[in-house]
Tab-separated table of C-alpha atoms in Angstrom:
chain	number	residue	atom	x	y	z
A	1	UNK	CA	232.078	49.294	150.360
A	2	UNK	CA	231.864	52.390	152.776
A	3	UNK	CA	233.037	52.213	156.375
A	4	UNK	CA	230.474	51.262	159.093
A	5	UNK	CA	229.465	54.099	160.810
A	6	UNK	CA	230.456	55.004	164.028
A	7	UNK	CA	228.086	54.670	166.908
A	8	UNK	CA	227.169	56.498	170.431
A	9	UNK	CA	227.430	54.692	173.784
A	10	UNK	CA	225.638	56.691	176.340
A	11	UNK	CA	227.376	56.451	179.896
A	12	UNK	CA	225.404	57.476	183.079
A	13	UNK	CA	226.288	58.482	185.935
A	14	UNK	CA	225.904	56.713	189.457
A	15	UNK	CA	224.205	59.380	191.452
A	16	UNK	CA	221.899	59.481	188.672
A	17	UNK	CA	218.354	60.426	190.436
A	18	UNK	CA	214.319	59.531	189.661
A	19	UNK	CA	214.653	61.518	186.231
A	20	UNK	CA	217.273	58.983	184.942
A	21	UNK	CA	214.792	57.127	183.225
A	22	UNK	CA	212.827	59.641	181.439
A	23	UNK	CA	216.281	61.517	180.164
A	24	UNK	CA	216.968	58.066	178.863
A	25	UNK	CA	214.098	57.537	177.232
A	26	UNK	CA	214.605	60.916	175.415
A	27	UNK	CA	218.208	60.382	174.463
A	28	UNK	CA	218.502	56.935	173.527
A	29	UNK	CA	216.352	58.420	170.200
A	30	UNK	CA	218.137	61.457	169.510
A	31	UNK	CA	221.340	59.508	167.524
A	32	UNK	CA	222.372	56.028	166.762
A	33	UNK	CA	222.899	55.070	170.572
A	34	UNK	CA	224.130	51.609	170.414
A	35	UNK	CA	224.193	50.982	174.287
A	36	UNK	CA	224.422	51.997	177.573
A	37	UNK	CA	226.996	51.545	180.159
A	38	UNK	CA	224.587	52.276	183.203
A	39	UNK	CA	226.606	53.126	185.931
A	40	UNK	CA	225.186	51.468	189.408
A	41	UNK	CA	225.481	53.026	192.680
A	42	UNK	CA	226.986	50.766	196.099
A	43	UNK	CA	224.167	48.706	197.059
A	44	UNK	CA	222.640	44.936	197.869
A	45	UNK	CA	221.992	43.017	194.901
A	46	UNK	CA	218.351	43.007	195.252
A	47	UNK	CA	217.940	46.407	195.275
A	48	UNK	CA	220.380	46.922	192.425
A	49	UNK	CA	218.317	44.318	190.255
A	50	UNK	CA	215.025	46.148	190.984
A	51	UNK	CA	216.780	49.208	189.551
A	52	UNK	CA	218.091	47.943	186.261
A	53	UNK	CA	214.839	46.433	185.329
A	54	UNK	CA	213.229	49.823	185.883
A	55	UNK	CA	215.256	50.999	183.147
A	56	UNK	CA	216.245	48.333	180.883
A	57	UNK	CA	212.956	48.166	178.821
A	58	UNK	CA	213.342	52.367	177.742
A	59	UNK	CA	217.408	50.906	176.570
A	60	UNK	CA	216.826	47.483	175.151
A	61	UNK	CA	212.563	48.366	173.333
A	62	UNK	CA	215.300	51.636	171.832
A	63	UNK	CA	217.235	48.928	170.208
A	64	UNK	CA	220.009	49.290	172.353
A	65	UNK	CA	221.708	47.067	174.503
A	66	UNK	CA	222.289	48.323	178.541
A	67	UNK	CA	225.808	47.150	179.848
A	68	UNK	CA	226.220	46.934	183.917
A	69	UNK	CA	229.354	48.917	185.492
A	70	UNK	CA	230.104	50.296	189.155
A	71	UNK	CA	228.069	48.576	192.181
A	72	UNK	CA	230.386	48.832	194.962
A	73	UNK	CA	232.471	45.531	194.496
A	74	UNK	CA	228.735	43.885	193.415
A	75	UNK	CA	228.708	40.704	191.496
A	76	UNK	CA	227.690	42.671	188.008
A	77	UNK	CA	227.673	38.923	186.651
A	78	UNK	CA	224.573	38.010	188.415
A	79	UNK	CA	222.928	41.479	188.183
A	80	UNK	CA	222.891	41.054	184.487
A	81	UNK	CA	221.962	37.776	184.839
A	82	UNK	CA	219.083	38.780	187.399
A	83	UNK	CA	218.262	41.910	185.693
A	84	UNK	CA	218.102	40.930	181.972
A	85	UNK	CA	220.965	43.321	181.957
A	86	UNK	CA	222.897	42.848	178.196
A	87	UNK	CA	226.008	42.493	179.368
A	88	UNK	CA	228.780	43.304	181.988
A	89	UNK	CA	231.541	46.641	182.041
A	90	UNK	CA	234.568	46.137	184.260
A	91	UNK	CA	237.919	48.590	185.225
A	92	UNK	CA	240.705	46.416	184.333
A	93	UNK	CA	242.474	47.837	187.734
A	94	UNK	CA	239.178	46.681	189.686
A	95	UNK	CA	238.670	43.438	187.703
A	96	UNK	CA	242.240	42.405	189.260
A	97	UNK	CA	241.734	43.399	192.844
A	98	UNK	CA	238.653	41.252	193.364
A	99	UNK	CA	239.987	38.037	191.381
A	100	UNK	CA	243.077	38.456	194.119
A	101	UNK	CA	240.319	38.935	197.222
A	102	UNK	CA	238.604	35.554	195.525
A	103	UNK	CA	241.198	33.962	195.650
A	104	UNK	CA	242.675	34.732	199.453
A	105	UNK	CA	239.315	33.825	200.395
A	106	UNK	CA	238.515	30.466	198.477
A	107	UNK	CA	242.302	29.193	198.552
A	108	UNK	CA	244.060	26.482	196.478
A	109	UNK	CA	240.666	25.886	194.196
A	110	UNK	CA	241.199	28.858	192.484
A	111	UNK	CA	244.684	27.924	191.457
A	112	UNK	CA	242.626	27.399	187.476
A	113	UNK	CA	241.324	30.247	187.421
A	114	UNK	CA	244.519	32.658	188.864
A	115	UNK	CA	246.277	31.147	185.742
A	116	UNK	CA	243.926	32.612	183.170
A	117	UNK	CA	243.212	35.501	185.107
A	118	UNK	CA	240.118	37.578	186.498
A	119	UNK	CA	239.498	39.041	182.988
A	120	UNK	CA	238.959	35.996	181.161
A	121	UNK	CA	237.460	34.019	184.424
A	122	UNK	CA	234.509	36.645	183.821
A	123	UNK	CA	234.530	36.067	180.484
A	124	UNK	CA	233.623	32.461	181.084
A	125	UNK	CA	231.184	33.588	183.637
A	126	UNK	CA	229.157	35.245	180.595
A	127	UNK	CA	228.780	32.823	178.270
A	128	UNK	CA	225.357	32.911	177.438
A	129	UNK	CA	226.272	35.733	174.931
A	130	UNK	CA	226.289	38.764	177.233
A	131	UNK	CA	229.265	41.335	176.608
A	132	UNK	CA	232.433	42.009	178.491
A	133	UNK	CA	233.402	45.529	178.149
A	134	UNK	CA	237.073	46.369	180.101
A	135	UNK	CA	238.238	50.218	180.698
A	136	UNK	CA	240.569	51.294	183.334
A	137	UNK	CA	242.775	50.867	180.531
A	138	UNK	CA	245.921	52.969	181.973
A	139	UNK	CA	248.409	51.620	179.357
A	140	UNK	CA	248.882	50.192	176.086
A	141	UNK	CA	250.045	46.523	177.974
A	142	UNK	CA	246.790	46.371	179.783
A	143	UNK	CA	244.666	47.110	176.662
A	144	UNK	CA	246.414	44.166	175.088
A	145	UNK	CA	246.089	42.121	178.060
A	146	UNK	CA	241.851	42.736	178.248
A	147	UNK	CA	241.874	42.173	174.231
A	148	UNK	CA	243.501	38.838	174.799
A	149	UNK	CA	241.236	37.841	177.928
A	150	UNK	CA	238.304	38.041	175.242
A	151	UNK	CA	236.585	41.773	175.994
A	152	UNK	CA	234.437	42.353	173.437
A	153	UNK	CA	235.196	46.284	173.501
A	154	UNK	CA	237.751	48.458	175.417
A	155	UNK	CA	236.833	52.264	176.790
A	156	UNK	CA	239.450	54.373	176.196
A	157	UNK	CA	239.266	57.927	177.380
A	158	UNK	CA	237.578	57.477	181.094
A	159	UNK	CA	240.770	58.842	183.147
A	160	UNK	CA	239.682	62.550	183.588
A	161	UNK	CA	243.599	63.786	183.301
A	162	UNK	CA	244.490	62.495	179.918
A	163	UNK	CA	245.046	64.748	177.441
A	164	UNK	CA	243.084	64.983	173.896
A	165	UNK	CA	246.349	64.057	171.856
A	166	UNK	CA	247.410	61.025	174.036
A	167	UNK	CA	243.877	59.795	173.606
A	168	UNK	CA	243.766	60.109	169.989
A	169	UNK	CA	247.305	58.575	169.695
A	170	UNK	CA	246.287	55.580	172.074
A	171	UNK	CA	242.997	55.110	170.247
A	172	UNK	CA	244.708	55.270	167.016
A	173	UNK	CA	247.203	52.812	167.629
A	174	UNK	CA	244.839	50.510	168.746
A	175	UNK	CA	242.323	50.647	165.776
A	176	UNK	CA	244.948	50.065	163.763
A	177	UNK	CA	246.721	47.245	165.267
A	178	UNK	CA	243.805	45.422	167.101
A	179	UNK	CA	240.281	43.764	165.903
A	180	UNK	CA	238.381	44.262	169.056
A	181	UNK	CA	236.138	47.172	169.083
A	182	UNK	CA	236.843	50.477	171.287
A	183	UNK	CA	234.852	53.308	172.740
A	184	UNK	CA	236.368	56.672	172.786
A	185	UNK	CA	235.045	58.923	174.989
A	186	UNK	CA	234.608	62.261	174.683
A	187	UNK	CA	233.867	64.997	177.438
A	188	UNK	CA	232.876	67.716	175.353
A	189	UNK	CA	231.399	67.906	171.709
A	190	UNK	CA	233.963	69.470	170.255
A	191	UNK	CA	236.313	66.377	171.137
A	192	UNK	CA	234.007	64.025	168.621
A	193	UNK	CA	235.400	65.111	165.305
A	194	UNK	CA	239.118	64.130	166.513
A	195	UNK	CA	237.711	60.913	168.277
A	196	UNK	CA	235.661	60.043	165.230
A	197	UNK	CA	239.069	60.292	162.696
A	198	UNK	CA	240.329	58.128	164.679
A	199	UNK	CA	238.562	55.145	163.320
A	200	UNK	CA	237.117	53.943	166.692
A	201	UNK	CA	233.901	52.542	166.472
A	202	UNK	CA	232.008	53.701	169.312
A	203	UNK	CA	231.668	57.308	170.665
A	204	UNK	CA	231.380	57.868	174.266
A	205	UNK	CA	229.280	60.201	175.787
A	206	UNK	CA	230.377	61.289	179.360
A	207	UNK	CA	227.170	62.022	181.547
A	208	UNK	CA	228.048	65.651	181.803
A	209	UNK	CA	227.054	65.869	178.199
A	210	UNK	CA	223.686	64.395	177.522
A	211	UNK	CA	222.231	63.684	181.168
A	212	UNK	CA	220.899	66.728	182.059
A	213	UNK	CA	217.841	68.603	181.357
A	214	UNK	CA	217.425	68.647	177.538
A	215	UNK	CA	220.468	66.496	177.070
A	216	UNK	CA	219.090	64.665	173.966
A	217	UNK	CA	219.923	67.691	171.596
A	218	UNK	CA	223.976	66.969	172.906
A	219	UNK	CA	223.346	63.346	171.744
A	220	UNK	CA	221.259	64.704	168.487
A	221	UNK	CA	224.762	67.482	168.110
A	222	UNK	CA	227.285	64.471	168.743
A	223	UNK	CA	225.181	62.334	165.569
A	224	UNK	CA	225.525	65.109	163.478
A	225	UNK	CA	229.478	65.225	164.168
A	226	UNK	CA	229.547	61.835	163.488
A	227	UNK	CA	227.326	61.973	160.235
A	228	UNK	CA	229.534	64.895	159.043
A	229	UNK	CA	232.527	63.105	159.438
A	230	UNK	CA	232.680	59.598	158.901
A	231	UNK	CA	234.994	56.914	160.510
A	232	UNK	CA	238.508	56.790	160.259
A	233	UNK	CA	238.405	60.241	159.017
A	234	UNK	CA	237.636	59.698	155.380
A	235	UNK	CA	234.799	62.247	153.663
């Protein structure tokens, strides 16, 4: 049986303007786009709510499924919920600063959920099927640690200063070691081929790439990578 192919995750950016929607539309069709991490700006829930609807029917009608990340410290949780969103994307850094502001403010009654941590508290926050994604991921200790708490995928790749090697070490250790899915994500197109080998199911495609004008013939250029060279290398 051949190896599933590898799929793109588009990831936008948060100062992404009026035009968002229509670039989306565009590239969401160029290549096997599995999902996208939409990447919220600060602001009040409403508002934030009002803005993922506005998008999620060009994602989800593509076949794709739109994942929540950034808002300021905004309960993602109940945007998705709200919003119709898919599913939730977390730092793992971030994740354990507000479970610790929680829990100065609330006191002994979150004594439960300190002991299975922030990670896995929002994991039984989204029980009604929508995904956890964790990155952040700074080490190989806390990608174990946001495998365990029950992420359905890790990001690897999304610190700016870490080298092409390192990543493709880090993502290769993990694909061979760990069941749960990982995104690798590449900054430039001629990273994909490397990332691809590596046997990581997802491809990440930093907003630089694809979100401009004409940005669906990067995602269309990033397919045909992947279709050229299939996972884990072999082909």
């Amino acid at each position: 049986m051949a190896d599933p192919q590898t799929r793109l995750i588009l990831l936008t950016a948060p100062e992404a303007g009026p035009e968002l929607g229509p670039r989306l539309a565009r590239a969401v069709t160029a290549g096997d786009v599995a999902a996208v991490i939409l990447r919220l700006p600060p602001g009040e829930e409403r508002a934030l709510v009002n803005a993922v609807k506005a998008v999620a029917p060009t994602v989800q009608e593509a076949g794709a499924a739109l994942v929540l990340a950034g808002g300021g410290g905004i309960d993602l949780a109940t945007v998705a919920s709200r919003s119709g969103a898919d599913g939730v994307h977390v730092q793992a850094g971030d994740a354990e600063a507000d479970q610790a502001e929680a829990s100065s403010d609330e006191g002994e009654d979150t004594d439960e959920e300190e002991a299975v941590g922030p990670l896995h508290a929002l994991r039984e926050r989204l029980r009604d099927g929508r995904i956890l994604g964790v990155g952040g991921i700074r080490s190989k200790h806390a990608a174990m640690q946001a495998g365990e708490s029950g992420a359905d995928y890790l990001l690897f790749g999304d610190d700016p200063d870490l080298p092409l090697d390192t990543l493709v070490a880090r993502l290769t250790w993990w694909v061979e070691i760990f069941e749960t899915p990982c995104i690798a994500l590449a900054r430039d197109l001629e990273a994909v081929p490397d990332l691809v080998a590596t046997g990581a199911e997802f491809i990440g495609l930093d907003p630089a790439l694809w979100a401009g004008e004409g940005g669906e013939a990067a995602v269309a250029a990033a397919q045909a990578q992947i279709r050229n060279r299939p996972a884990g290398g072999e082909g």
